[in-house]
Amino acid sequence: MFSCHTDSPAETAALAELVGKKVHEGTVFCLEGDLGAGKTLFVQSLAHTLGVTGEVTSPTFNLMNVYEGICPIFHFDLYRLESVEELEDIGFFEYTEDPEGIVLIEWADKFPECLPENYVRLCIEHDPAEENGRIFTFTSIGSKQQKLVEELGRLVHTGN
Ligand code: ADP
Ligand code: MG
């Protein structure tokens, strides 16, 4: 687990770029944080780093967007989700257990019982001391993404 801080949307985009250098197919990111924390901004920047050229917007009403980058990128937003059945209907579990691509889930913590065994949990918090400050905490859940989180921590803190 590690934490880091950004002071602006541009710095959050730069953080997402670093993450994009290390992330590989098969990784699920579960993003947690209040409205306006920066989940969508982080996903947009990460998707663009991963080669997505089109628009990346939060799938608040349709639950999922798929983008084509270096691999398929599945972007979920569970904010308006009301039942687990809706997740089954869109094939959520097939996408998130052993995914063939990279999966990014906003508001994942709304349905904790639906999350896969292995994922990177990314909590974004407002820094109470600074209007544009955000605190990012990356945690590996399950053992599969442990190495990735360690590598990311090193890259973010030491630059290599
Ligand atoms: P969420 O998806 O978590 O609801 P968004 O990414 O849609 O949040 O919005 C984040 C908002 O906060 C944007 O308007 C962005 O410009 C602003 N913002 C200010 N400072 C930061 C920062 N350090 N990191 C990310 N977003 C920031
Ligand atoms: Mg959002």
mmCIF file of C-alpha atoms and ligand atoms in Angstrom:
data_model
loop_
_atom_site.group_PDB
_atom_site.id
_atom_site.type_symbol
_atom_site.label_atom_id
_atom_site.label_comp_id
_atom_site.label_asym_id
_atom_site.label_seq_id
_atom_site.Cartn_x
_atom_site.Cartn_y
_atom_site.Cartn_z
ATOM 1 C CA MET A 1 0.000 0.000 0.000
ATOM 2 C CA PHE A 2 1.195 3.528 -0.641
ATOM 3 C CA SER A 3 -0.210 7.043 -0.716
ATOM 4 C CA CYS A 4 0.675 10.124 -2.688
ATOM 5 C CA HIS A 5 -0.645 13.627 -3.135
ATOM 6 C CA THR A 6 -1.593 15.758 -6.134
ATOM 7 C CA ASP A 7 -2.176 19.528 -6.139
ATOM 8 C CA SER A 8 -4.023 19.957 -9.430
ATOM 9 C CA PRO A 9 -5.890 18.110 -12.200
ATOM 10 C CA ALA A 10 -2.652 18.210 -14.240
ATOM 11 C CA GLU A 11 -0.768 16.464 -11.454
ATOM 12 C CA THR A 12 -3.482 13.820 -11.223
ATOM 13 C CA ALA A 13 -3.152 13.294 -14.978
ATOM 14 C CA ALA A 14 0.619 12.897 -14.539
ATOM 15 C CA LEU A 15 0.034 10.306 -11.813
ATOM 16 C CA ALA A 16 -2.319 8.387 -14.122
ATOM 17 C CA GLU A 17 0.398 8.470 -16.794
ATOM 18 C CA LEU A 18 2.852 6.833 -14.409
ATOM 19 C CA VAL A 19 0.279 4.178 -13.576
ATOM 20 C CA GLY A 20 -0.252 3.620 -17.303
ATOM 21 C CA LYS A 21 3.428 2.745 -17.692
ATOM 22 C CA LYS A 22 3.153 -0.202 -15.324
ATOM 23 C CA VAL A 23 -0.381 -1.506 -15.622
ATOM 24 C CA HIS A 24 -0.972 -4.660 -17.642
ATOM 25 C CA GLU A 25 -3.864 -6.545 -19.141
ATOM 26 C CA GLY A 26 -5.838 -8.401 -16.505
ATOM 27 C CA THR A 27 -5.766 -5.612 -13.914
ATOM 28 C CA VAL A 28 -8.893 -4.313 -12.203
ATOM 29 C CA PHE A 29 -8.870 -0.897 -10.507
ATOM 30 C CA CYS A 30 -11.657 -0.109 -8.064
ATOM 31 C CA LEU A 31 -11.898 3.646 -7.551
ATOM 32 C CA GLU A 32 -13.429 5.059 -4.393
ATOM 33 C CA GLY A 33 -13.998 8.675 -3.416
ATOM 34 C CA ASP A 34 -16.706 11.316 -3.092
ATOM 35 C CA LEU A 35 -18.287 13.124 -6.027
ATOM 36 C CA GLY A 36 -15.640 15.404 -7.491
ATOM 37 C CA ALA A 37 -12.745 13.507 -5.940
ATOM 38 C CA GLY A 38 -11.186 12.903 -9.340
ATOM 39 C CA LYS A 39 -12.106 9.316 -10.256
ATOM 40 C CA THR A 40 -13.251 10.148 -13.788
ATOM 41 C CA LEU A 41 -10.327 12.473 -14.399
ATOM 42 C CA PHE A 42 -7.942 9.721 -13.356
ATOM 43 C CA VAL A 43 -9.695 7.190 -15.634
ATOM 44 C CA GLN A 44 -9.641 9.640 -18.578
ATOM 45 C CA SER A 45 -5.923 10.288 -18.193
ATOM 46 C CA LEU A 46 -5.125 6.610 -17.738
ATOM 47 C CA ALA A 47 -7.190 5.621 -20.787
ATOM 48 C CA HIS A 48 -5.442 8.228 -22.928
ATOM 49 C CA THR A 49 -2.046 7.030 -21.725
ATOM 50 C CA LEU A 50 -3.125 3.528 -22.745
ATOM 51 C CA GLY A 51 -3.745 4.696 -26.291
ATOM 52 C CA VAL A 52 -7.453 5.586 -26.285
ATOM 53 C CA THR A 53 -7.942 8.458 -28.720
ATOM 54 C CA GLY A 54 -11.686 9.117 -28.451
ATOM 55 C CA GLU A 55 -13.708 10.745 -25.708
ATOM 56 C CA VAL A 56 -13.761 9.117 -22.275
ATOM 57 C CA THR A 57 -16.825 9.983 -20.210
ATOM 58 C CA SER A 58 -18.288 8.429 -17.122
ATOM 59 C CA PRO A 59 -20.850 5.733 -17.946
ATOM 60 C CA THR A 60 -23.216 6.950 -15.240
ATOM 61 C CA PHE A 61 -26.388 5.950 -17.085
ATOM 62 C CA ASN A 62 -25.256 3.014 -19.197
ATOM 63 C CA LEU A 63 -22.997 1.525 -16.463
ATOM 64 C CA MET A 64 -20.197 0.549 -18.846
ATOM 65 C CA ASN A 65 -18.122 2.010 -21.682
ATOM 66 C CA VAL A 66 -15.577 0.049 -23.674
ATOM 67 C CA TYR A 67 -12.575 1.762 -25.240
ATOM 68 C CA GLU A 68 -9.903 0.368 -27.501
ATOM 69 C CA GLY A 69 -6.355 1.206 -26.441
ATOM 70 C CA ILE A 70 -3.323 -1.075 -26.192
ATOM 71 C CA CYS A 71 -5.947 -3.570 -25.036
ATOM 72 C CA PRO A 72 -9.688 -3.316 -24.347
ATOM 73 C CA ILE A 73 -10.491 -0.957 -21.473
ATOM 74 C CA PHE A 74 -13.741 -1.500 -19.603
ATOM 75 C CA HIS A 75 -14.959 1.558 -17.692
ATOM 76 C CA PHE A 76 -17.770 1.032 -15.167
ATOM 77 C CA ASP A 77 -19.565 3.550 -12.977
ATOM 78 C CA LEU A 78 -21.768 1.997 -10.291
ATOM 79 C CA TYR A 79 -23.086 5.310 -8.924
ATOM 80 C CA ARG A 80 -26.640 4.811 -10.173
ATOM 81 C CA LEU A 81 -26.685 1.060 -9.922
ATOM 82 C CA GLU A 82 -29.517 -0.268 -7.800
ATOM 83 C CA SER A 83 -29.262 -4.032 -7.898
ATOM 84 C CA VAL A 84 -26.813 -6.835 -8.466
ATOM 85 C CA GLU A 85 -29.105 -8.161 -11.223
ATOM 86 C CA GLU A 86 -28.216 -5.117 -13.331
ATOM 87 C CA LEU A 87 -24.567 -6.104 -13.011
ATOM 88 C CA GLU A 88 -25.356 -9.630 -14.117
ATOM 89 C CA ASP A 89 -27.321 -8.248 -17.083
ATOM 90 C CA ILE A 90 -24.334 -6.349 -18.429
ATOM 91 C CA GLY A 91 -21.917 -9.229 -17.815
ATOM 92 C CA PHE A 92 -20.009 -7.421 -15.074
ATOM 93 C CA PHE A 93 -18.699 -10.628 -13.518
ATOM 94 C CA GLU A 94 -17.317 -11.977 -16.788
ATOM 95 C CA TYR A 95 -15.425 -8.708 -17.266
ATOM 96 C CA THR A 96 -14.017 -8.479 -13.774
ATOM 97 C CA GLU A 97 -12.950 -12.060 -12.916
ATOM 98 C CA ASP A 98 -9.747 -12.676 -14.837
ATOM 99 C CA PRO A 99 -10.360 -9.846 -17.328
ATOM 100 C CA GLU A 100 -9.195 -9.769 -20.908
ATOM 101 C CA GLY A 101 -8.261 -6.130 -20.748
ATOM 102 C CA ILE A 102 -7.996 -3.432 -18.094
ATOM 103 C CA VAL A 103 -11.031 -2.753 -15.927
ATOM 104 C CA LEU A 104 -11.696 0.581 -14.199
ATOM 105 C CA ILE A 105 -14.661 0.727 -11.811
ATOM 106 C CA GLU A 106 -15.898 4.010 -10.307
ATOM 107 C CA TRP A 107 -17.961 3.778 -7.098
ATOM 108 C CA ALA A 108 -16.874 0.162 -6.730
ATOM 109 C CA ASP A 109 -17.342 0.373 -2.961
ATOM 110 C CA LYS A 110 -21.117 0.671 -3.407
ATOM 111 C CA PHE A 111 -21.238 -3.075 -4.148
ATOM 112 C CA PRO A 112 -18.323 -4.566 -2.189
ATOM 113 C CA GLU A 113 -19.739 -8.082 -2.418
ATOM 114 C CA CYS A 114 -19.520 -7.940 -6.217
ATOM 115 C CA LEU A 115 -15.834 -7.160 -6.485
ATOM 116 C CA PRO A 116 -13.355 -9.731 -7.793
ATOM 117 C CA GLU A 117 -10.818 -11.593 -5.702
ATOM 118 C CA ASN A 118 -7.870 -9.558 -6.981
ATOM 119 C CA TYR A 119 -7.833 -5.852 -7.688
ATOM 120 C CA VAL A 120 -6.084 -2.575 -7.008
ATOM 121 C CA ARG A 121 -8.105 -0.409 -4.674
ATOM 122 C CA LEU A 122 -7.625 3.294 -5.322
ATOM 123 C CA CYS A 123 -9.093 5.667 -2.746
ATOM 124 C CA ILE A 124 -9.095 9.363 -3.606
ATOM 125 C CA GLU A 125 -9.712 11.818 -0.805
ATOM 126 C CA HIS A 126 -9.958 15.582 -0.720
ATOM 127 C CA ASP A 127 -7.083 17.114 1.195
ATOM 128 C CA PRO A 128 -8.857 19.249 3.809
ATOM 129 C CA ALA A 129 -5.899 21.649 3.868
ATOM 130 C CA GLU A 130 -5.948 22.488 0.162
ATOM 131 C CA GLU A 131 -8.806 23.100 -2.274
ATOM 132 C CA ASN A 132 -7.246 21.241 -5.210
ATOM 133 C CA GLY A 133 -5.309 18.787 -3.092
ATOM 134 C CA ARG A 134 -6.105 15.083 -3.364
ATOM 135 C CA ILE A 135 -4.674 12.116 -1.505
ATOM 136 C CA PHE A 136 -4.414 8.892 -3.505
ATOM 137 C CA THR A 137 -4.031 5.571 -1.694
ATOM 138 C CA PHE A 138 -3.290 2.419 -3.684
ATOM 139 C CA THR A 139 -3.833 -0.967 -2.021
ATOM 140 C CA SER A 140 -3.538 -4.446 -3.452
ATOM 141 C CA ILE A 141 -6.521 -6.625 -2.590
ATOM 142 C CA GLY A 142 -5.704 -10.307 -3.090
ATOM 143 C CA SER A 143 -2.158 -11.339 -3.880
ATOM 144 C CA LYS A 144 -2.185 -11.007 -7.671
ATOM 145 C CA GLN A 145 -1.659 -7.247 -7.859
ATOM 146 C CA GLN A 146 0.779 -7.000 -4.951
ATOM 147 C CA LYS A 147 3.802 -6.686 -7.245
ATOM 148 C CA LEU A 148 2.134 -4.027 -9.399
ATOM 149 C CA VAL A 149 1.302 -1.900 -6.350
ATOM 150 C CA GLU A 150 4.873 -2.233 -5.069
ATOM 151 C CA GLU A 151 6.252 -1.219 -8.471
ATOM 152 C CA LEU A 152 3.864 1.725 -8.679
ATOM 153 C CA GLY A 153 4.829 2.916 -5.216
ATOM 154 C CA ARG A 154 8.490 2.833 -6.186
ATOM 155 C CA LEU A 155 7.870 4.620 -9.487
ATOM 156 C CA VAL A 156 5.761 7.352 -7.879
ATOM 157 C CA HIS A 157 8.133 7.960 -4.985
ATOM 158 C CA THR A 158 11.537 7.504 -6.608
ATOM 159 C CA GLY A 159 10.877 8.022 -10.311
ATOM 160 C CA ASN A 160 11.998 4.552 -11.360
HETATM 161 P P1 ADP B 1 -15.411 12.031 -9.727
HETATM 162 O O1 ADP B 1 -15.404 11.158 -10.937
HETATM 163 O O2 ADP B 1 -14.607 11.466 -8.584
HETATM 164 O O3 ADP B 1 -16.787 12.428 -9.288
HETATM 165 P P2 ADP B 1 -14.286 14.041 -11.499
HETATM 166 O O4 ADP B 1 -13.004 13.465 -11.994
HETATM 167 O O5 ADP B 1 -15.453 14.008 -12.409
HETATM 168 O O6 ADP B 1 -14.646 13.393 -10.073
HETATM 169 O O7 ADP B 1 -14.067 15.551 -11.085
HETATM 170 C C1 ADP B 1 -12.968 16.013 -10.338
HETATM 171 C C2 ADP B 1 -13.036 17.536 -10.328
HETATM 172 O O8 ADP B 1 -12.103 18.065 -9.384
HETATM 173 C C3 ADP B 1 -12.686 18.120 -11.683
HETATM 174 O O9 ADP B 1 -13.511 19.239 -11.912
HETATM 175 C C4 ADP B 1 -11.236 18.554 -11.495
HETATM 176 O O10 ADP B 1 -10.882 19.638 -12.321
HETATM 177 C C5 ADP B 1 -11.227 18.972 -10.043
HETATM 178 N N1 ADP B 1 -9.904 18.850 -9.391
HETATM 179 C C6 ADP B 1 -9.293 19.823 -8.690
HETATM 180 N N2 ADP B 1 -8.118 19.404 -8.192
HETATM 181 C C7 ADP B 1 -7.952 18.116 -8.602
HETATM 182 C C8 ADP B 1 -6.921 17.146 -8.400
HETATM 183 N N3 ADP B 1 -5.823 17.383 -7.669
HETATM 184 N N4 ADP B 1 -7.110 15.931 -8.960
HETATM 185 C C9 ADP B 1 -8.233 15.657 -9.656
HETATM 186 N N5 ADP B 1 -9.246 16.532 -9.890
HETATM 187 C C10 ADP B 1 -9.109 17.759 -9.365
HETATM 188 MG MG MG B 2 -16.992 10.095 -11.944
#
